[in-house]
Structures are given as C-alpha cells and as structure tokens.
Coordinates of C-alpha atoms and ligand atoms in Angstrom, one line a residue:
M178 CA 86.1 51.3 -78.1
A179 CA 86.9 47.6 -77.4
D180 CA 89.5 46.6 -79.9
R181 CA 91.9 44.5 -77.8
I182 CA 89.9 41.5 -76.6
I183 CA 90.9 38.4 -74.7
V184 CA 89.2 35.3 -76.0
T185 CA 89.2 32.5 -73.3
G186 CA 88.7 29.1 -75.0
G187 CA 89.6 30.6 -78.2
A188 CA 90.8 27.5 -79.7
G189 CA 87.8 25.8 -79.3
Y190 CA 84.8 25.1 -81.6
I191 CA 82.8 28.3 -81.1
G192 CA 86.1 30.2 -80.0
S193 CA 87.9 29.6 -83.2
H194 CA 85.0 31.0 -85.2
V195 CA 84.7 33.9 -82.9
C196 CA 88.4 34.7 -83.3
V197 CA 88.2 34.5 -87.3
D198 CA 85.1 36.9 -87.1
L199 CA 86.8 39.5 -84.7
L200 CA 90.1 39.3 -86.5
S201 CA 88.5 40.0 -89.8
A202 CA 86.8 43.0 -88.1
G203 CA 90.1 44.5 -87.1
K204 CA 90.1 43.5 -83.5
S205 CA 93.4 42.3 -81.5
L206 CA 93.2 39.2 -79.6
L207 CA 94.8 37.4 -76.7
I208 CA 93.8 33.9 -76.9
I209 CA 93.9 32.0 -73.6
D210 CA 93.4 28.3 -73.8
D211 CA 94.7 25.2 -72.2
F212 CA 94.1 22.8 -75.1
S213 CA 92.3 20.3 -72.8
N214 CA 89.6 20.0 -75.5
S215 CA 91.1 21.7 -78.4
S216 CA 94.2 21.9 -80.6
P217 CA 96.9 24.3 -81.4
E218 CA 96.3 23.5 -85.0
A219 CA 93.0 25.3 -84.6
V220 CA 95.1 28.5 -83.8
R221 CA 97.3 28.1 -86.9
R222 CA 94.0 27.7 -88.8
I223 CA 92.4 30.8 -87.6
Q224 CA 95.7 32.7 -88.5
E225 CA 95.5 31.3 -92.0
L226 CA 91.8 32.4 -92.5
A227 CA 92.1 35.9 -90.9
E228 CA 95.2 38.1 -90.8
G229 CA 95.6 40.4 -87.7
D230 CA 97.1 40.7 -84.5
I231 CA 96.9 37.6 -82.4
R232 CA 98.8 36.4 -79.2
L233 CA 98.3 33.1 -77.4
L234 CA 98.7 32.1 -74.0
K235 CA 98.6 28.4 -73.1
S236 CA 97.2 28.5 -69.6
D237 CA 94.5 26.9 -67.4
L238 CA 92.5 29.6 -66.0
A239 CA 91.3 27.4 -63.3
D240 CA 94.6 26.6 -62.1
P241 CA 95.6 29.1 -59.1
A242 CA 99.3 28.4 -59.8
Q243 CA 98.8 30.0 -63.2
R244 CA 96.8 33.0 -62.1
E245 CA 99.2 35.5 -61.9
R246 CA 100.8 34.7 -65.1
I247 CA 97.3 35.2 -66.7
I248 CA 96.9 38.5 -65.0
D249 CA 100.4 39.8 -66.1
A250 CA 99.5 38.7 -69.8
A251 CA 96.3 40.6 -69.8
R252 CA 97.9 43.7 -68.4
D253 CA 100.7 43.5 -70.9
F254 CA 98.1 43.0 -73.6
R255 CA 96.1 45.9 -72.5
A256 CA 92.8 44.2 -72.7
Q257 CA 89.7 46.3 -73.1
G258 CA 87.4 43.4 -72.5
A259 CA 87.0 39.7 -73.0
I260 CA 84.8 37.1 -74.5
H261 CA 84.6 34.3 -72.2
L262 CA 84.1 30.8 -73.8
A263 CA 86.6 28.7 -71.7
G264 CA 84.9 25.8 -69.6
L265 CA 83.8 22.1 -69.4
K266 CA 80.7 21.5 -71.2
A267 CA 79.6 17.8 -71.4
V268 CA 76.3 17.4 -69.4
G269 CA 76.8 13.8 -68.4
E270 CA 80.2 14.3 -67.1
S271 CA 79.0 17.2 -65.1
V272 CA 76.6 15.0 -63.3
T273 CA 79.3 12.4 -62.2
E274 CA 82.0 15.0 -61.4
P275 CA 80.0 18.0 -60.4
E276 CA 82.9 19.5 -58.1
R277 CA 85.2 19.6 -61.0
Y278 CA 82.5 21.4 -63.1
Y279 CA 82.1 24.1 -60.5
R280 CA 85.9 24.4 -59.6
V281 CA 86.8 24.7 -63.6
N282 CA 83.9 26.8 -64.8
L283 CA 83.5 29.0 -61.8
G284 CA 87.2 29.4 -61.1
S285 CA 88.1 30.3 -64.5
A286 CA 85.3 32.9 -64.7
L287 CA 86.8 34.5 -61.4
T288 CA 90.4 34.5 -62.8
L289 CA 89.1 36.2 -65.8
I290 CA 87.5 38.8 -63.7
D291 CA 90.6 39.4 -61.8
A292 CA 92.8 39.8 -65.1
L293 CA 90.3 42.4 -66.3
K294 CA 90.2 44.4 -63.1
A295 CA 94.0 44.6 -63.5
T296 CA 93.6 46.2 -67.0
G297 CA 90.6 48.1 -66.4
G298 CA 88.7 46.6 -69.2
K299 CA 85.3 46.2 -67.6
L300 CA 83.7 44.4 -70.3
I301 CA 82.6 40.6 -70.7
V302 CA 80.7 38.8 -73.3
F303 CA 79.9 35.5 -71.6
S304 CA 79.2 32.1 -73.5
S305 CA 76.1 31.2 -71.7
S306 CA 73.5 28.7 -72.8
A307 CA 69.7 28.1 -73.4
T308 CA 70.3 25.3 -70.9
V309 CA 69.6 27.9 -68.1
Y310 CA 66.0 27.9 -69.1
G311 CA 65.7 24.2 -67.9
D312 CA 62.5 22.5 -68.9
R313 CA 59.9 24.9 -67.5
N314 CA 59.3 27.2 -70.5
K315 CA 57.1 27.0 -73.6
S316 CA 58.8 27.8 -76.7
P317 CA 59.8 30.2 -78.2
V318 CA 61.4 31.0 -75.0
D319 CA 62.7 34.6 -74.5
E320 CA 64.9 36.2 -72.2
T321 CA 62.2 36.5 -69.2
G322 CA 61.6 32.9 -69.3
L323 CA 62.1 31.0 -65.9
L324 CA 65.5 29.9 -65.2
G325 CA 66.3 26.5 -63.6
P326 CA 68.9 24.4 -65.2
T327 CA 68.6 20.9 -64.8
N328 CA 72.4 19.5 -64.3
P329 CA 75.7 20.8 -62.8
Y330 CA 76.8 22.0 -66.4
G331 CA 73.9 24.1 -66.7
R332 CA 74.0 25.4 -63.1
T333 CA 77.7 26.6 -63.8
K334 CA 76.4 28.7 -66.8
Y335 CA 73.6 30.1 -64.6
F336 CA 75.9 30.8 -61.6
I337 CA 78.4 32.7 -63.8
E338 CA 75.6 34.8 -65.1
E339 CA 74.6 35.7 -61.6
M340 CA 78.3 36.3 -60.6
L341 CA 78.5 38.7 -63.6
R342 CA 75.3 40.4 -62.3
D343 CA 76.7 40.9 -58.8
L344 CA 79.9 42.3 -60.2
H345 CA 78.0 44.9 -62.1
V346 CA 76.1 45.7 -58.8
S347 CA 79.6 46.1 -57.0
D348 CA 80.7 48.6 -59.7
P349 CA 78.2 49.7 -62.5
G350 CA 81.0 50.3 -64.7
W351 CA 81.1 46.8 -65.7
K352 CA 79.4 46.1 -69.1
I353 CA 78.2 42.3 -69.4
A354 CA 76.3 40.4 -72.0
N355 CA 75.3 36.9 -71.2
L356 CA 74.6 35.1 -74.4
R357 CA 72.3 32.3 -74.3
Y358 CA 73.2 30.0 -77.1
F359 CA 70.8 27.6 -78.6
N360 CA 72.2 24.5 -80.5
P361 CA 75.6 25.8 -82.4
V362 CA 76.3 23.5 -85.4
G363 CA 78.0 23.9 -88.7
A364 CA 81.5 25.1 -89.5
H365 CA 83.3 27.9 -91.2
P366 CA 82.6 27.7 -95.0
S367 CA 86.2 27.3 -95.9
G368 CA 86.1 23.7 -94.2
R369 CA 89.3 24.6 -92.2
I370 CA 87.9 25.0 -88.8
G371 CA 85.0 23.2 -87.1
E372 CA 83.9 21.0 -84.1
D373 CA 86.3 18.2 -83.2
P374 CA 85.0 16.6 -80.1
N375 CA 87.3 14.2 -77.8
G376 CA 86.0 10.6 -78.0
V377 CA 82.4 9.7 -78.8
P378 CA 80.2 12.8 -79.4
N379 CA 77.4 13.7 -77.1
N380 CA 75.7 16.2 -79.3
L381 CA 73.6 15.4 -82.5
F382 CA 75.4 17.1 -85.4
P383 CA 79.0 15.7 -84.6
Y384 CA 77.5 12.5 -84.2
I385 CA 75.6 12.4 -87.5
A386 CA 78.7 13.8 -89.3
Q387 CA 80.8 10.9 -87.9
V388 CA 78.1 8.5 -89.1
A389 CA 78.0 10.2 -92.6
V390 CA 81.8 10.0 -92.9
G391 CA 81.9 6.3 -91.8
R392 CA 83.7 6.6 -88.5
R393 CA 80.6 5.3 -86.6
E394 CA 78.0 2.8 -87.6
K395 CA 74.8 4.4 -86.7
L396 CA 73.0 7.3 -85.1
R397 CA 70.9 6.5 -82.0
V398 CA 67.6 8.7 -82.0
F399 CA 67.0 9.3 -78.4
G400 CA 63.2 8.9 -78.3
D401 CA 60.3 9.1 -81.1
D402 CA 57.5 9.4 -78.5
Y403 CA 57.7 13.0 -77.6
D404 CA 54.7 15.3 -78.1
T405 CA 56.4 17.0 -81.3
R406 CA 55.9 16.8 -85.1
D407 CA 57.5 13.6 -85.5
G408 CA 58.0 12.2 -82.0
T409 CA 61.6 13.1 -81.9
G410 CA 63.3 16.2 -80.0
V411 CA 63.0 19.6 -81.7
R412 CA 65.9 22.1 -81.2
D413 CA 66.9 25.6 -82.5
F414 CA 70.1 24.9 -84.4
I415 CA 72.2 27.9 -85.2
H416 CA 75.1 28.3 -87.7
V417 CA 78.4 28.7 -85.6
C418 CA 79.2 31.6 -88.0
D419 CA 76.1 33.3 -87.1
L420 CA 76.7 32.7 -83.5
A421 CA 80.2 34.2 -83.9
R422 CA 78.9 37.4 -85.4
G423 CA 76.5 37.7 -82.5
H424 CA 79.4 37.9 -80.2
R425 CA 81.0 40.8 -82.2
A426 CA 77.6 42.5 -82.3
A427 CA 77.3 42.1 -78.4
L428 CA 80.8 43.4 -78.0
D429 CA 80.1 46.5 -80.1
H430 CA 76.9 47.0 -78.2
L431 CA 78.5 47.1 -74.9
A432 CA 81.3 49.1 -76.0
R433 CA 79.2 51.7 -77.8
E434 CA 76.6 52.0 -74.9
K435 CA 77.4 54.3 -71.9
A436 CA 75.9 52.1 -69.5
P437 CA 74.4 49.0 -70.9
G438 CA 74.5 47.1 -67.6
V439 CA 74.0 43.6 -67.7
V440 CA 72.1 42.3 -70.9
D441 CA 70.9 38.4 -71.3
V442 CA 70.5 37.8 -75.0
N443 CA 69.2 34.6 -76.8
L444 CA 71.3 33.6 -79.8
G445 CA 69.1 31.5 -82.1
T446 CA 67.2 31.4 -85.3
G447 CA 63.7 31.1 -83.8
L448 CA 63.1 27.8 -85.8
G449 CA 62.7 24.5 -84.4
Y450 CA 63.8 21.5 -86.4
S451 CA 63.4 17.8 -85.2
V452 CA 66.1 15.3 -84.9
L453 CA 64.6 13.4 -87.8
E454 CA 64.6 16.5 -89.9
A455 CA 68.1 17.3 -89.1
V456 CA 69.0 13.9 -90.3
A457 CA 67.2 14.3 -93.5
A458 CA 69.0 17.7 -94.2
F459 CA 72.3 16.3 -93.5
K460 CA 71.8 13.1 -95.8
R461 CA 70.8 15.7 -98.7
A462 CA 73.9 17.7 -97.9
S463 CA 76.2 15.0 -97.9
N464 CA 74.6 12.6 -100.3
R465 CA 75.5 10.0 -97.7
D466 CA 73.4 7.3 -96.0
I467 CA 72.8 8.2 -92.4
P468 CA 71.5 4.8 -90.6
Y469 CA 69.9 5.4 -87.7
E470 CA 67.7 3.5 -85.0
I471 CA 65.2 4.6 -82.3
A472 CA 66.6 4.3 -78.8
P473 CA 65.1 5.1 -75.4
R474 CA 64.8 8.9 -74.4
R475 CA 68.0 10.2 -73.0
E476 CA 67.8 11.2 -69.3
G477 CA 67.4 15.0 -68.8
D478 CA 66.2 15.9 -72.6
I479 CA 63.3 18.0 -73.0
A480 CA 60.8 17.5 -76.0
E481 CA 61.1 21.0 -77.7
I482 CA 63.0 24.3 -77.1
Y483 CA 63.6 27.1 -79.6
A484 CA 64.3 30.8 -79.1
N485 CA 62.5 33.9 -79.5
P486 CA 65.3 35.8 -80.9
S487 CA 63.7 39.4 -81.1
K488 CA 65.7 40.9 -78.4
A489 CA 69.1 40.2 -80.2
K490 CA 67.6 42.0 -83.3
A491 CA 66.2 45.0 -81.5
L492 CA 69.2 45.3 -79.1
L493 CA 72.2 44.3 -81.2
G494 CA 70.9 44.5 -84.7
W495 CA 71.7 40.7 -85.0
T496 CA 69.7 38.1 -86.7
A497 CA 70.8 34.5 -87.9
E498 CA 71.0 34.3 -91.6
K499 CA 72.1 30.8 -92.4
S500 CA 69.6 27.9 -93.0
L501 CA 69.5 24.4 -91.8
D502 CA 70.8 23.4 -95.3
D503 CA 73.9 25.7 -94.8
M504 CA 74.5 24.2 -91.5
C505 CA 74.6 20.8 -93.0
A506 CA 76.6 21.7 -95.9
D507 CA 79.4 23.5 -94.0
H508 CA 79.3 20.9 -91.2
W509 CA 79.7 18.0 -93.9
R510 CA 82.6 20.0 -95.8
W511 CA 84.5 20.3 -92.3
Q512 CA 83.9 16.5 -91.5
R513 CA 84.9 15.4 -95.1
E514 CA 88.1 17.3 -95.4
N515 CA 89.1 16.5 -92.0
P516 CA 87.7 13.1 -91.2
T517 CA 89.6 12.8 -87.9
G518 CA 89.2 16.6 -86.9
Y519 CA 92.5 18.4 -86.4
G520 CA 94.5 15.1 -85.9
E521 CA 97.2 14.6 -83.2
Ligands
UD1_50 C1 73.1 19.7 -75.0 C2 72.9 19.9 -73.6 C3 73.0 21.4 -73.2 C4 74.2 21.9 -73.9 C5 74.2 21.8 -75.4 C6 75.5 22.1 -76.0 C7 71.9 17.8 -72.8 C8 70.7 17.4 -72.2 N1 71.9 19.1 -73.1 O1 71.8 20.2 -75.7 O2 73.0 21.6 -72.0 O3 74.2 23.3 -73.9 O4 74.1 20.4 -75.7 O5 75.7 22.0 -77.3 O6 72.9 17.0 -73.0 N2 70.2 13.2 -79.9 C9 70.0 12.1 -80.5 N3 71.0 11.1 -80.7 C10 72.3 11.6 -80.3 C11 72.5 12.8 -79.8 C12 71.4 13.7 -79.6 O7 68.9 11.5 -80.8 O8 73.3 10.7 -80.4 C13 69.1 14.1 -80.0 C14 68.8 14.7 -78.3 O9 67.9 13.7 -77.8 C15 68.2 15.9 -78.4 C16 68.8 16.7 -79.9 O10 69.4 15.4 -80.5 O11 66.6 15.9 -78.8 C17 69.9 17.6 -79.6 O12 70.7 16.9 -78.8 P1 72.2 17.7 -78.4 O13 72.9 17.9 -79.8 O14 73.0 16.7 -77.5 O15 71.8 19.1 -77.8 P2 70.9 19.4 -76.7 O16 70.5 18.3 -75.9 O17 69.7 20.3 -76.9

C-alpha cells in the first residue's frame, strides 16, 4: 500500500488538485512547498475541500541548507512514496536562466530521492510533460514517440525521467511513473482552487480567463498560418481534476504491482482543439467578450500536438472524462470568484 505520500509542489496549480483528490481517497499527505510560485492560502483551501491527514513543510527542495530538514520530515512522516511536482516551469525564463532551471529542477528531484531512500518508500510519480516529445512526432503521439525537448525547461523534465530510469536500474525495487501531461486547464468545480500565475500569464487559458474578467485588454493569438484546421495551434487540453485523478491511478498502479518498473504514461484526452476553438468555448462558458488579435508566431511553438491516451487506459484504467466546455466553465468559475487569484 502507498497511503503516506509526499506531495512536492502540493500548493501549486496541479498539486492542490492532486492533494484534494488524494485526501478524498483517504491518503495521508506531507506537502513540501516553498511557496515561490504558490500560496499558503491554497493549502487552507485544500483542507476546506477535503478532510484528512495533512502536514505541511515550507521548504525549498533545491536548497542544500534545507536538505537534512526535509529528509528528517520525510522520515518522521514515514513516507511510502511521493508525487513530485515541485519545479520551475516557465519556458521563456528557462531559456534566459538555464543554470537556475537545471539547479532547481534537477536538485529538487535529487533531494526527494534522498528523502525517500531514508524512509524506504521507493515510489515516485513524476510530473513530466508532453514537452519531452519536442517537435518531432506526428499526433496523436504515444509513449514510444521520439524524445527531444526544445528548451531547457523541457530538458529538465527529460533529464529527470532519465535520472529516475537510472535509479531503477541501480535498484529495481524503485517504482516510477513518468506522467507526460498535455495542457492542463480548468479548476476544481467548487471554484475554491485554481491556477494563479505570477505576473503576466504565459499559457493560453489563464490569459483568456484574465481577459474575460477584465484584467487584460485582449488576447494575442500567436500565429494563424499553421497547417491546422483554422491556422491556429492545436493542443490537447485536459481538465486538471482528470489529471489529478491520473496521479492517483498511477500511484495505485505502482503500489499494486510487484515490479512495475518505470512506466511512461501520457495524460491527455486524445482530442486536439485549436486556440480559436478554445477562445470560442471560453466565450460561451463565461458569456463575456474575449477580444483578440492575431500576432506573430511564438518562437518554439509547434503547430499541433495531442495525445494517444490508450496506454493510460490499458495500464492505469484511467481516461479523461471532462469536456472542453467543462474545462472552460470551471476555469471561469475560479477566475470570476477569485479575480486576483489567492490575493496577497
Ligand atoms: C507550454 C510550454 C510547455 C509546457 C506547458 C505547460 C511553450 C512553447 N511550451 O505549452 O513546454 O509544458 O506550456 O503548461 O511555451 N497561445 C496564444 N496566446 C497566448 C498564449 C498561448 O495564442 O497568449 C497559444 C500558443 O501559441 C499555443 C497554445 O496557445 O498554440 C497553447 O499555448 P500554452 O498554453 O502556452 O501551452 P503550450 O505552448 O502547448
């Protein structure tokens, strides 16, 4: 069984939804988060949405000075495994500050491995990304697709996957799931937790939501001359609650199987929607105008990527259930009820 789980980055956008899902399933959690891109308020709201046993350690996994403290906390908690979501995630920033991205993302993963070694809980569900596939595959892309991330952020995801593979080679007792997320959007249907980006959002949905709520004037659509249905980029948007459930399915799979080894799994819906289709759906859900202009292509973007999600179904018994309209409705509820996110 794996009932005592560390969740690194548990106060973040995906992490907070993972925590609510795991608590509701009766797991005990130790959240490790430094709140560099998240808020303690998210932890209060996790507790409001789900009862259960939850500990919080405010700590930076990448800081060598905090390493012993983190290991002690994991030991004290008697962790049986971890869901590792902590890390830096802005693509553009990773290009200008690559060494910070490597130090923080790789260093955090290494500290977590040390902490789990100290407890004997040799199980990790890792927050990887479809970004590891880069731009070399035709969609729908499955887990045998060519790997080749195109920026330092993506390479940290790829390198951590490889580190975890090496760990398993060194000791086959380790059980690892690399979850390759497509484009997580939406929010908990309660409207209490959701995505609260620092500064100007990089990603499409938070940007659209801030335009809808009147915080930003208009969306810039990066390119309308791609070889896609309407010329704009096509992505596999997945509801963050479906994604959260996928973590639990992966955790249960690893715990249940005697020797699952290292499994790489796409978490996506298998459906591609264009940027303009996403804008139209958000407009319907919010009943607000979403002004936009066509802007030049964004460097590093690809025309189209969506998942082949069959492995997740076959191996984990998991499929995404929520539609694009659900994603927009829930994302909008969160944005409308929390126009400035979690606030100060
Ligand atoms: C991006 C990252 C990816 C990361 C993921 C995390 C890049 C190149 N890729 O994926 O590595 O794992 O976020 O969520 O940044 N768009 C606009 N206007 C905007 C914002 C986005 O038109 O203001 C378009 C983009 O050009 C793209 C689509 O919307 O076609 C989705 O963009 P985004 O939400 O940033 O996700 P990805 O680029 O797919």
